[in-house]
Amino acid sequence: MDFKASIAKLIADAMQRAFGDAPLDAAQIASFLEVPPDTAMGDYAFPCFRLSKALRKSPMMISDALAVAISADYLSRVESVKGYLNFFIDRATYAEQVLTACISQGDRYGSDNSGAGKTVVMDYSSINIAKRFHIGHLSTTMIGNALYRIYEFFGWKAVGVNHLGDWGTQFGKMIAAYKRWGDHDTVAKGGVDEMVKLYVRFNAEAKENEALNDEGRMWFKRIEDGDPEALEIFDWFKSVTLTDAARVYDLLNVKFDSYAGESFYNDKMQPIIDELNAKGLLKEDKGAQIVDLQDYGMPPALILRSDGATLYITRDLAAAKYRKDTYNFDKSLYIVAYQQDLHFRQLFKVLELMGYEWYKDCEHVSFGMVSYEGQTLSTRDGRIVYLEDLLHNSIEKAREIIEEKSPDLENKDEVARQVGVGAVVFFALYNSRIKDIDFWWDRALNFDGETGPYVMYTHARCCSVLRKAGECDAKPDPAALTDPEAQEVVRLIDRFPEIARGALQRNEPSMITRFSVDLAQAYNKFYYERKVMVDEPGVRAARIMLTQAVRNMLRHSLYLIGIEAPERM
Ligand code: ARG
């Protein structure tokens, strides 16, 4: 039951009866209904000044008249206070309605299917070839993964793209280094680390020996020209990097629909350049080709370097067009750190200047930086934390805790993986995305604080309560759910649809992360204050029903942010 809509209807009808006039219809009234900050002021409040002009009466007079004209069996009272109409929903009916809706709709509870028939393309993770996956890529990967699930939840068709960074002169140098000092088996075994070593050595030796750089340029040219040997080595580098990355994606349970990266657009840029030219947007600047963006307060977008080489933005222009042509998206999201803010503003502006109306559907979903226990990360200073190491460390620590707290647990390895990975993911998605994240072990792995393990543990607690309760055929007595602890749980569940919608509209998975913590805390409070397995069957059944709804909600909200919920911990 939609209390808001039905209260709006009651107000509209009462208005007609009391004043013989209905200046606002039920939908308009619903949009003015407020949720008071304090439940002592009711569940919903209607500010009657919205009507005073049309009815030519003071808000006070209106609210007094309406308060006596409205009644319904689900309302325990209606109060007129200083021009506000405050509605108090009957606590038992409220609990019953909310929990029934939540349980009967299962994993669809909270979705309005507003995305049916629409497509969203998401560019996330987008790692670079021959670099190891470090924790700087955690946010993009997990925010993207969460948004993918949230959009799907609302009925969208989501297309996940890993826009690989697989183009650039550094790959020429890497091949040169490999040809000089590398050997197949070492790289095959050592993976990305070996490639990085070769690259570092190349740069060190090139300082002394300028001829090396020529060699690097020569190999890059050979890649560009499609020379089979160059391409073979380069493709192999790519597959080695992706094999390394796949281990991380497997741990995180993250998937993509496409790995079309920068090099995929090699043959798709000329048409874009021709088009920019034909539309009179290209300008020569010291031999380079640019799109002047001065009128928009931005530096120029560099499209072609003076040596004819294309750039990051040239590839992104081709990629944007390709995505529109291929997927005909309704929305195209780029989940990329805020450092690239200017790049995306330039990109969208150039698309607009090209006359593509759909530039409006493109959005840069930016996020803050990740640091580690108070230290910023930097490849140059060697202060770098690899995601795979972080995850394994976390799994190890989770295992120790499980070993200590539940030594008899059956599938410890599996649960340790779920908890360890979940802790890291939860940490990454806890704050609103634009905030910088500082990763701390003791905060991430805490079983009590506002952490992933805490929420997972509460979920497992619900599962255990339900296991112990077994089959229960008594009819739940909703009057048993009118205590403040149960009501707080119900109120949170009731708010979930709005929270999920907010997460979608703002591309903000943290809203769901926060919700899961709030719900876990509310349930634990309930659990300590009220016994579930009481003798009175109606009361017991009602508390079991509440537990069941919480279990579903926790499992599903964790799912939406990309975290698995073990049933036992
Ligand atoms: N590979 C880039 C990086 O690691 C991110 C690419 C983002 N996507 C894009 N279409 N530009 O910084």
PDB file of N, CA, C and O in Angstrom, residues 442-512:
ATOM      1  N   ASP A 442      42.149  -1.632  10.300  1.00  0.00           N
ATOM      2  CA  ASP A 442      41.321  -1.852  11.487  1.00  0.00           C
ATOM      3  C   ASP A 442      39.909  -1.324  11.275  1.00  0.00           C
ATOM      4  O   ASP A 442      38.962  -1.828  11.849  1.00  0.00           O
ATOM      5  N   ARG A 443      39.773  -0.307  10.413  1.00  0.00           N
ATOM      6  CA  ARG A 443      38.422   0.205  10.171  1.00  0.00           C
ATOM      7  C   ARG A 443      37.654  -0.690   9.207  1.00  0.00           C
ATOM      8  O   ARG A 443      36.463  -0.884   9.353  1.00  0.00           O
ATOM      9  N   ALA A 444      38.352  -1.216   8.222  1.00  0.00           N
ATOM     10  CA  ALA A 444      37.651  -2.002   7.200  1.00  0.00           C
ATOM     11  C   ALA A 444      37.199  -3.357   7.738  1.00  0.00           C
ATOM     12  O   ALA A 444      36.141  -3.851   7.371  1.00  0.00           O
ATOM     13  N   LEU A 445      38.003  -3.944   8.590  1.00  0.00           N
ATOM     14  CA  LEU A 445      37.721  -5.321   8.995  1.00  0.00           C
ATOM     15  C   LEU A 445      37.016  -5.450  10.335  1.00  0.00           C
ATOM     16  O   LEU A 445      36.854  -6.542  10.852  1.00  0.00           O
ATOM     17  N   ASN A 446      36.616  -4.333  10.868  1.00  0.00           N
ATOM     18  CA  ASN A 446      35.937  -4.370  12.143  1.00  0.00           C
ATOM     19  C   ASN A 446      34.583  -5.086  12.043  1.00  0.00           C
ATOM     20  O   ASN A 446      33.824  -4.824  11.132  1.00  0.00           O
ATOM     21  N   PHE A 447      34.305  -5.961  12.967  1.00  0.00           N
ATOM     22  CA  PHE A 447      33.017  -6.641  12.956  1.00  0.00           C
ATOM     23  C   PHE A 447      31.943  -5.842  13.683  1.00  0.00           C
ATOM     24  O   PHE A 447      30.797  -6.243  13.743  1.00  0.00           O
ATOM     25  N   ASP A 448      32.328  -4.733  14.273  1.00  0.00           N
ATOM     26  CA  ASP A 448      31.342  -3.965  15.042  1.00  0.00           C
ATOM     27  C   ASP A 448      31.012  -2.613  14.424  1.00  0.00           C
ATOM     28  O   ASP A 448      29.908  -2.146  14.502  1.00  0.00           O
ATOM     29  N   GLY A 449      31.969  -1.985  13.834  1.00  0.00           N
ATOM     30  CA  GLY A 449      31.745  -0.597  13.403  1.00  0.00           C
ATOM     31  C   GLY A 449      30.859  -0.511  12.182  1.00  0.00           C
ATOM     32  O   GLY A 449      30.070  -1.415  11.915  1.00  0.00           O
ATOM     33  N   GLU A 450      30.986   0.562  11.456  1.00  0.00           N
ATOM     34  CA  GLU A 450      30.169   0.722  10.251  1.00  0.00           C
ATOM     35  C   GLU A 450      30.936   0.109   9.099  1.00  0.00           C
ATOM     36  O   GLU A 450      31.505   0.799   8.254  1.00  0.00           O
ATOM     37  N   THR A 451      30.971  -1.200   9.073  1.00  0.00           N
ATOM     38  CA  THR A 451      31.807  -1.891   8.093  1.00  0.00           C
ATOM     39  C   THR A 451      31.028  -2.991   7.378  1.00  0.00           C
ATOM     40  O   THR A 451      29.940  -3.380   7.812  1.00  0.00           O
ATOM     41  N   GLY A 452      31.663  -3.498   6.342  1.00  0.00           N
ATOM     42  CA  GLY A 452      31.076  -4.605   5.601  1.00  0.00           C
ATOM     43  C   GLY A 452      30.871  -5.828   6.483  1.00  0.00           C
ATOM     44  O   GLY A 452      29.766  -6.394   6.527  1.00  0.00           O
ATOM     45  N   PRO A 453      31.919  -6.267   7.190  1.00  0.00           N
ATOM     46  CA  PRO A 453      31.747  -7.458   8.027  1.00  0.00           C
ATOM     47  C   PRO A 453      30.599  -7.311   9.033  1.00  0.00           C
ATOM     48  O   PRO A 453      29.881  -8.272   9.305  1.00  0.00           O
ATOM     49  N   TYR A 454      30.408  -6.103   9.538  1.00  0.00           N
ATOM     50  CA  TYR A 454      29.322  -5.884  10.491  1.00  0.00           C
ATOM     51  C   TYR A 454      27.957  -6.145   9.839  1.00  0.00           C
ATOM     52  O   TYR A 454      27.094  -6.826  10.395  1.00  0.00           O
ATOM     53  N   VAL A 455      27.782  -5.622   8.628  1.00  0.00           N
ATOM     54  CA  VAL A 455      26.506  -5.816   7.933  1.00  0.00           C
ATOM     55  C   VAL A 455      26.336  -7.294   7.557  1.00  0.00           C
ATOM     56  O   VAL A 455      25.267  -7.883   7.719  1.00  0.00           O
ATOM     57  N   MET A 456      27.420  -7.894   7.066  1.00  0.00           N
ATOM     58  CA  MET A 456      27.357  -9.312   6.704  1.00  0.00           C
ATOM     59  C   MET A 456      27.036 -10.162   7.927  1.00  0.00           C
ATOM     60  O   MET A 456      26.290 -11.135   7.850  1.00  0.00           O
ATOM     61  N   TYR A 457      27.630  -9.781   9.036  1.00  0.00           N
ATOM     62  CA  TYR A 457      27.415 -10.533  10.262  1.00  0.00           C
ATOM     63  C   TYR A 457      25.955 -10.428  10.702  1.00  0.00           C
ATOM     64  O   TYR A 457      25.348 -11.417  11.126  1.00  0.00           O
ATOM     65  N   THR A 458      25.383  -9.246  10.553  1.00  0.00           N
ATOM     66  CA  THR A 458      23.976  -9.067  10.917  1.00  0.00           C
ATOM     67  C   THR A 458      23.083  -9.909   9.998  1.00  0.00           C
ATOM     68  O   THR A 458      22.104 -10.514  10.439  1.00  0.00           O
ATOM     69  N   HIS A 459      23.459  -9.956   8.723  1.00  0.00           N
ATOM     70  CA  HIS A 459      22.708 -10.798   7.793  1.00  0.00           C
ATOM     71  C   HIS A 459      22.775 -12.258   8.240  1.00  0.00           C
ATOM     72  O   HIS A 459      21.758 -12.966   8.287  1.00  0.00           O
ATOM     73  N   ALA A 460      23.987 -12.711   8.599  1.00  0.00           N
ATOM     74  CA  ALA A 460      24.140 -14.095   9.042  1.00  0.00           C
ATOM     75  C   ALA A 460      23.344 -14.330  10.330  1.00  0.00           C
ATOM     76  O   ALA A 460      22.765 -15.408  10.526  1.00  0.00           O
ATOM     77  N   ARG A 461      23.291 -13.321  11.180  1.00  0.00           N
ATOM     78  CA  ARG A 461      22.490 -13.441  12.407  1.00  0.00           C
ATOM     79  C   ARG A 461      21.011 -13.658  12.061  1.00  0.00           C
ATOM     80  O   ARG A 461      20.359 -14.515  12.643  1.00  0.00           O
ATOM     81  N   CYS A 462      20.502 -12.883  11.121  1.00  0.00           N
ATOM     82  CA  CYS A 462      19.097 -13.063  10.688  1.00  0.00           C
ATOM     83  C   CYS A 462      18.899 -14.487  10.176  1.00  0.00           C
ATOM     84  O   CYS A 462      17.897 -15.139  10.499  1.00  0.00           O
ATOM     85  N   CYS A 463      19.840 -14.961   9.356  1.00  0.00           N
ATOM     86  CA  CYS A 463      19.722 -16.310   8.799  1.00  0.00           C
ATOM     87  C   CYS A 463      19.656 -17.326   9.943  1.00  0.00           C
ATOM     88  O   CYS A 463      18.879 -18.280   9.897  1.00  0.00           O
ATOM     89  N   SER A 464      20.482 -17.102  10.952  1.00  0.00           N
ATOM     90  CA  SER A 464      20.523 -18.045  12.054  1.00  0.00           C
ATOM     91  C   SER A 464      19.210 -18.011  12.847  1.00  0.00           C
ATOM     92  O   SER A 464      18.671 -19.058  13.215  1.00  0.00           O
ATOM     93  N   VAL A 465      18.678 -16.813  13.076  1.00  0.00           N
ATOM     94  CA  VAL A 465      17.383 -16.705  13.765  1.00  0.00           C
ATOM     95  C   VAL A 465      16.324 -17.480  12.982  1.00  0.00           C
ATOM     96  O   VAL A 465      15.544 -18.249  13.552  1.00  0.00           O
ATOM     97  N   LEU A 466      16.332 -17.314  11.668  1.00  0.00           N
ATOM     98  CA  LEU A 466      15.308 -17.965  10.847  1.00  0.00           C
ATOM     99  C   LEU A 466      15.501 -19.475  10.816  1.00  0.00           C
ATOM    100  O   LEU A 466      14.525 -20.235  10.801  1.00  0.00           O
ATOM    101  N   ARG A 467      16.755 -19.916  10.808  1.00  0.00           N
ATOM    102  CA  ARG A 467      17.017 -21.358  10.843  1.00  0.00           C
ATOM    103  C   ARG A 467      16.460 -21.953  12.125  1.00  0.00           C
ATOM    104  O   ARG A 467      15.788 -22.966  12.128  1.00  0.00           O
ATOM    105  N   LYS A 468      16.748 -21.256  13.231  1.00  0.00           N
ATOM    106  CA  LYS A 468      16.287 -21.771  14.524  1.00  0.00           C
ATOM    107  C   LYS A 468      14.767 -21.744  14.623  1.00  0.00           C
ATOM    108  O   LYS A 468      14.168 -22.607  15.259  1.00  0.00           O
ATOM    109  N   ALA A 469      14.172 -20.739  14.001  1.00  0.00           N
ATOM    110  CA  ALA A 469      12.718 -20.611  14.098  1.00  0.00           C
ATOM    111  C   ALA A 469      12.018 -21.717  13.330  1.00  0.00           C
ATOM    112  O   ALA A 469      10.914 -22.127  13.691  1.00  0.00           O
ATOM    113  N   GLY A 470      12.643 -22.208  12.279  1.00  0.00           N
ATOM    114  CA  GLY A 470      12.053 -23.260  11.464  1.00  0.00           C
ATOM    115  C   GLY A 470      10.739 -22.814  10.861  1.00  0.00           C
ATOM    116  O   GLY A 470      10.497 -21.626  10.675  1.00  0.00           O
ATOM    117  N   GLU A 471       9.892 -23.797  10.564  1.00  0.00           N
ATOM    118  CA  GLU A 471       8.579 -23.477  10.001  1.00  0.00           C
ATOM    119  C   GLU A 471       7.719 -22.842  11.078  1.00  0.00           C
ATOM    120  O   GLU A 471       7.727 -23.289  12.218  1.00  0.00           O
ATOM    121  N   CYS A 472       7.004 -21.805  10.711  1.00  0.00           N
ATOM    122  CA  CYS A 472       6.148 -21.172  11.713  1.00  0.00           C
ATOM    123  C   CYS A 472       4.828 -20.878  11.042  1.00  0.00           C
ATOM    124  O   CYS A 472       4.762 -20.086  10.116  1.00  0.00           O
ATOM    125  N   ASP A 473       3.765 -21.581  11.441  1.00  0.00           N
ATOM    126  CA  ASP A 473       2.519 -21.335  10.706  1.00  0.00           C
ATOM    127  C   ASP A 473       1.538 -20.423  11.435  1.00  0.00           C
ATOM    128  O   ASP A 473       0.437 -20.225  10.977  1.00  0.00           O
ATOM    129  N   ALA A 474       1.962 -19.888  12.588  1.00  0.00           N
ATOM    130  CA  ALA A 474       1.065 -18.959  13.276  1.00  0.00           C
ATOM    131  C   ALA A 474       0.918 -17.680  12.447  1.00  0.00           C
ATOM    132  O   ALA A 474       1.792 -17.337  11.659  1.00  0.00           O
ATOM    133  N   LYS A 475      -0.209 -17.020  12.638  1.00  0.00           N
ATOM    134  CA  LYS A 475      -0.438 -15.775  11.910  1.00  0.00           C
ATOM    135  C   LYS A 475       0.268 -14.645  12.666  1.00  0.00           C
ATOM    136  O   LYS A 475       0.079 -14.495  13.879  1.00  0.00           O
ATOM    137  N   PRO A 476       1.085 -13.864  11.966  1.00  0.00           N
ATOM    138  CA  PRO A 476       1.796 -12.789  12.669  1.00  0.00           C
ATOM    139  C   PRO A 476       0.820 -11.765  13.244  1.00  0.00           C
ATOM    140  O   PRO A 476      -0.147 -11.394  12.569  1.00  0.00           O
ATOM    141  N   ASP A 477       1.074 -11.348  14.462  1.00  0.00           N
ATOM    142  CA  ASP A 477       0.246 -10.317  15.077  1.00  0.00           C
ATOM    143  C   ASP A 477       0.967  -8.979  14.938  1.00  0.00           C
ATOM    144  O   ASP A 477       1.916  -8.699  15.673  1.00  0.00           O
ATOM    145  N   PRO A 478       0.518  -8.149  14.020  1.00  0.00           N
ATOM    146  CA  PRO A 478       1.259  -6.906  13.751  1.00  0.00           C
ATOM    147  C   PRO A 478       1.304  -5.986  14.965  1.00  0.00           C
ATOM    148  O   PRO A 478       2.189  -5.137  15.067  1.00  0.00           O
ATOM    149  N   ALA A 479       0.372  -6.158  15.910  1.00  0.00           N
ATOM    150  CA  ALA A 479       0.402  -5.309  17.105  1.00  0.00           C
ATOM    151  C   ALA A 479       1.693  -5.537  17.894  1.00  0.00           C
ATOM    152  O   ALA A 479       2.098  -4.701  18.698  1.00  0.00           O
ATOM    153  N   ALA A 480       2.345  -6.676  17.633  1.00  0.00           N
ATOM    154  CA  ALA A 480       3.599  -6.959  18.335  1.00  0.00           C
ATOM    155  C   ALA A 480       4.769  -6.173  17.753  1.00  0.00           C
ATOM    156  O   ALA A 480       5.883  -6.244  18.261  1.00  0.00           O
ATOM    157  N   LEU A 481       4.507  -5.452  16.668  1.00  0.00           N
ATOM    158  CA  LEU A 481       5.609  -4.716  16.030  1.00  0.00           C
ATOM    159  C   LEU A 481       5.464  -3.205  16.208  1.00  0.00           C
ATOM    160  O   LEU A 481       5.945  -2.424  15.398  1.00  0.00           O
ATOM    161  N   THR A 482       4.791  -2.814  17.284  1.00  0.00           N
ATOM    162  CA  THR A 482       4.575  -1.376  17.470  1.00  0.00           C
ATOM    163  C   THR A 482       5.597  -0.756  18.426  1.00  0.00           C
ATOM    164  O   THR A 482       5.570   0.440  18.663  1.00  0.00           O
ATOM    165  N   ASP A 483       6.505  -1.578  18.969  1.00  0.00           N
ATOM    166  CA  ASP A 483       7.533  -1.008  19.845  1.00  0.00           C
ATOM    167  C   ASP A 483       8.506  -0.173  19.009  1.00  0.00           C
ATOM    168  O   ASP A 483       8.621  -0.377  17.799  1.00  0.00           O
ATOM    169  N   PRO A 484       9.204   0.773  19.650  1.00  0.00           N
ATOM    170  CA  PRO A 484      10.071   1.690  18.891  1.00  0.00           C
ATOM    171  C   PRO A 484      11.172   0.977  18.103  1.00  0.00           C
ATOM    172  O   PRO A 484      11.513   1.412  16.995  1.00  0.00           O
ATOM    173  N   GLU A 485      11.711  -0.108  18.625  1.00  0.00           N
ATOM    174  CA  GLU A 485      12.812  -0.795  17.936  1.00  0.00           C
ATOM    175  C   GLU A 485      12.315  -1.418  16.632  1.00  0.00           C
ATOM    176  O   GLU A 485      12.937  -1.267  15.584  1.00  0.00           O
ATOM    177  N   ALA A 486      11.182  -2.127  16.716  1.00  0.00           N
ATOM    178  CA  ALA A 486      10.631  -2.738  15.506  1.00  0.00           C
ATOM    179  C   ALA A 486      10.202  -1.660  14.513  1.00  0.00           C
ATOM    180  O   ALA A 486      10.424  -1.775  13.304  1.00  0.00           O
ATOM    181  N   GLN A 487       9.619  -0.596  15.049  1.00  0.00           N
ATOM    182  CA  GLN A 487       9.142   0.476  14.170  1.00  0.00           C
ATOM    183  C   GLN A 487      10.291   1.131  13.402  1.00  0.00           C
ATOM    184  O   GLN A 487      10.138   1.513  12.254  1.00  0.00           O
ATOM    185  N   GLU A 488      11.427   1.258  14.046  1.00  0.00           N
ATOM    186  CA  GLU A 488      12.573   1.865  13.365  1.00  0.00           C
ATOM    187  C   GLU A 488      13.016   0.977  12.194  1.00  0.00           C
ATOM    188  O   GLU A 488      13.330   1.458  11.104  1.00  0.00           O
ATOM    189  N   VAL A 489      13.009  -0.320  12.418  1.00  0.00           N
ATOM    190  CA  VAL A 489      13.357  -1.255  11.341  1.00  0.00           C
ATOM    191  C   VAL A 489      12.360  -1.104  10.184  1.00  0.00           C
ATOM    192  O   VAL A 489      12.746  -0.997   9.014  1.00  0.00           O
ATOM    193  N   VAL A 490      11.091  -1.062  10.531  1.00  0.00           N
ATOM    194  CA  VAL A 490      10.049  -0.957   9.505  1.00  0.00           C
ATOM    195  C   VAL A 490      10.193   0.355   8.724  1.00  0.00           C
ATOM    196  O   VAL A 490      10.123   0.382   7.500  1.00  0.00           O
ATOM    197  N   ARG A 491      10.456   1.416   9.469  1.00  0.00           N
ATOM    198  CA  ARG A 491      10.585   2.721   8.817  1.00  0.00           C
ATOM    199  C   ARG A 491      11.734   2.711   7.791  1.00  0.00           C
ATOM    200  O   ARG A 491      11.610   3.229   6.685  1.00  0.00           O
ATOM    201  N   LEU A 492      12.838   2.075   8.155  1.00  0.00           N
ATOM    202  CA  LEU A 492      13.966   2.007   7.216  1.00  0.00           C
ATOM    203  C   LEU A 492      13.598   1.192   5.979  1.00  0.00           C
ATOM    204  O   LEU A 492      13.919   1.577   4.850  1.00  0.00           O
ATOM    205  N   ILE A 493      12.955   0.071   6.186  1.00  0.00           N
ATOM    206  CA  ILE A 493      12.565  -0.755   5.038  1.00  0.00           C
ATOM    207  C   ILE A 493      11.616   0.025   4.135  1.00  0.00           C
ATOM    208  O   ILE A 493      11.716  -0.009   2.907  1.00  0.00           O
ATOM    209  N   ASP A 494      10.723   0.777   4.762  1.00  0.00           N
ATOM    210  CA  ASP A 494       9.780   1.592   4.007  1.00  0.00           C
ATOM    211  C   ASP A 494      10.512   2.639   3.163  1.00  0.00           C
ATOM    212  O   ASP A 494      10.068   3.011   2.078  1.00  0.00           O
ATOM    213  N   ARG A 495      11.648   3.112   3.651  1.00  0.00           N
ATOM    214  CA  ARG A 495      12.377   4.151   2.922  1.00  0.00           C
ATOM    215  C   ARG A 495      13.245   3.592   1.800  1.00  0.00           C
ATOM    216  O   ARG A 495      13.739   4.338   0.960  1.00  0.00           O
ATOM    217  N   PHE A 496      13.461   2.288   1.798  1.00  0.00           N
ATOM    218  CA  PHE A 496      14.388   1.718   0.815  1.00  0.00           C
ATOM    219  C   PHE A 496      14.093   2.099  -0.644  1.00  0.00           C
ATOM    220  O   PHE A 496      15.012   2.492  -1.379  1.00  0.00           O
ATOM    221  N   PRO A 497      12.828   2.014  -1.089  1.00  0.00           N
ATOM    222  CA  PRO A 497      12.575   2.349  -2.500  1.00  0.00           C
ATOM    223  C   PRO A 497      13.081   3.745  -2.869  1.00  0.00           C
ATOM    224  O   PRO A 497      13.686   3.941  -3.930  1.00  0.00           O
ATOM    225  N   GLU A 498      12.873   4.693  -1.968  1.00  0.00           N
ATOM    226  CA  GLU A 498      13.301   6.059  -2.228  1.00  0.00           C
ATOM    227  C   GLU A 498      14.842   6.156  -2.233  1.00  0.00           C
ATOM    228  O   GLU A 498      15.430   6.876  -3.046  1.00  0.00           O
ATOM    229  N   ILE A 499      15.461   5.423  -1.326  1.00  0.00           N
ATOM    230  CA  ILE A 499      16.927   5.443  -1.255  1.00  0.00           C
ATOM    231  C   ILE A 499      17.530   4.833  -2.520  1.00  0.00           C
ATOM    232  O   ILE A 499      18.464   5.376  -3.109  1.00  0.00           O
ATOM    233  N   ALA A 500      16.964   3.730  -2.962  1.00  0.00           N
ATOM    234  CA  ALA A 500      17.486   3.086  -4.169  1.00  0.00           C
ATOM    235  C   ALA A 500      17.318   4.012  -5.369  1.00  0.00           C
ATOM    236  O   ALA A 500      18.220   4.150  -6.202  1.00  0.00           O
ATOM    237  N   ARG A 501      16.174   4.677  -5.438  1.00  0.00           N
ATOM    238  CA  ARG A 501      15.943   5.620  -6.542  1.00  0.00           C
ATOM    239  C   ARG A 501      16.960   6.764  -6.491  1.00  0.00           C
ATOM    240  O   ARG A 501      17.501   7.181  -7.514  1.00  0.00           O
ATOM    241  N   GLY A 502      17.236   7.238  -5.284  1.00  0.00           N
ATOM    242  CA  GLY A 502      18.230   8.299  -5.114  1.00  0.00           C
ATOM    243  C   GLY A 502      19.607   7.843  -5.577  1.00  0.00           C
ATOM    244  O   GLY A 502      20.343   8.582  -6.235  1.00  0.00           O
ATOM    245  N   ALA A 503      19.955   6.598  -5.246  1.00  0.00           N
ATOM    246  CA  ALA A 503      21.260   6.057  -5.634  1.00  0.00           C
ATOM    247  C   ALA A 503      21.372   6.028  -7.153  1.00  0.00           C
ATOM    248  O   ALA A 503      22.424   6.321  -7.733  1.00  0.00           O
ATOM    249  N   LEU A 504      20.276   5.696  -7.811  1.00  0.00           N
ATOM    250  CA  LEU A 504      20.250   5.639  -9.276  1.00  0.00           C
ATOM    251  C   LEU A 504      20.355   7.047  -9.864  1.00  0.00           C
ATOM    252  O   LEU A 504      21.182   7.317 -10.732  1.00  0.00           O
ATOM    253  N   GLN A 505      19.518   7.956  -9.348  1.00  0.00           N
ATOM    254  CA  GLN A 505      19.488   9.301  -9.924  1.00  0.00           C
ATOM    255  C   GLN A 505      20.800  10.032  -9.732  1.00  0.00           C
ATOM    256  O   GLN A 505      21.221  10.791 -10.591  1.00  0.00           O
ATOM    257  N   ARG A 506      21.441   9.795  -8.597  1.00  0.00           N
ATOM    258  CA  ARG A 506      22.701  10.511  -8.346  1.00  0.00           C
ATOM    259  C   ARG A 506      23.921   9.663  -8.665  1.00  0.00           C
ATOM    260  O   ARG A 506      25.043  10.072  -8.370  1.00  0.00           O
ATOM    261  N   ASN A 507      23.722   8.481  -9.182  1.00  0.00           N
ATOM    262  CA  ASN A 507      24.843   7.562  -9.433  1.00  0.00           C
ATOM    263  C   ASN A 507      25.685   7.434  -8.166  1.00  0.00           C
ATOM    264  O   ASN A 507      26.905   7.601  -8.187  1.00  0.00           O
ATOM    265  N   GLU A 508      25.020   7.154  -7.088  1.00  0.00           N
ATOM    266  CA  GLU A 508      25.683   7.199  -5.786  1.00  0.00           C
ATOM    267  C   GLU A 508      25.427   5.918  -4.972  1.00  0.00           C
ATOM    268  O   GLU A 508      24.531   5.860  -4.127  1.00  0.00           O
ATOM    269  N   PRO A 509      26.233   4.874  -5.238  1.00  0.00           N
ATOM    270  CA  PRO A 509      26.028   3.609  -4.509  1.00  0.00           C
ATOM    271  C   PRO A 509      26.138   3.757  -2.989  1.00  0.00           C
ATOM    272  O   PRO A 509      25.534   2.979  -2.259  1.00  0.00           O
ATOM    273  N   SER A 510      26.873   4.765  -2.512  1.00  0.00           N
ATOM    274  CA  SER A 510      27.056   4.897  -1.061  1.00  0.00           C
ATOM    275  C   SER A 510      25.721   5.053  -0.337  1.00  0.00           C
ATOM    276  O   SER A 510      25.621   4.740   0.845  1.00  0.00           O
ATOM    277  N   MET A 511      24.697   5.532  -1.033  1.00  0.00           N
ATOM    278  CA  MET A 511      23.402   5.656  -0.367  1.00  0.00           C
ATOM    279  C   MET A 511      22.903   4.278   0.068  1.00  0.00           C
ATOM    280  O   MET A 511      22.261   4.138   1.109  1.00  0.00           O
ATOM    281  N   ILE A 512      23.209   3.280  -0.728  1.00  0.00           N
ATOM    282  CA  ILE A 512      22.780   1.922  -0.385  1.00  0.00           C
ATOM    283  C   ILE A 512      23.684   1.338   0.695  1.00  0.00           C
ATOM    284  O   ILE A 512      23.224   0.648   1.609  1.00  0.00           O
TER     285      ILE A 512
END
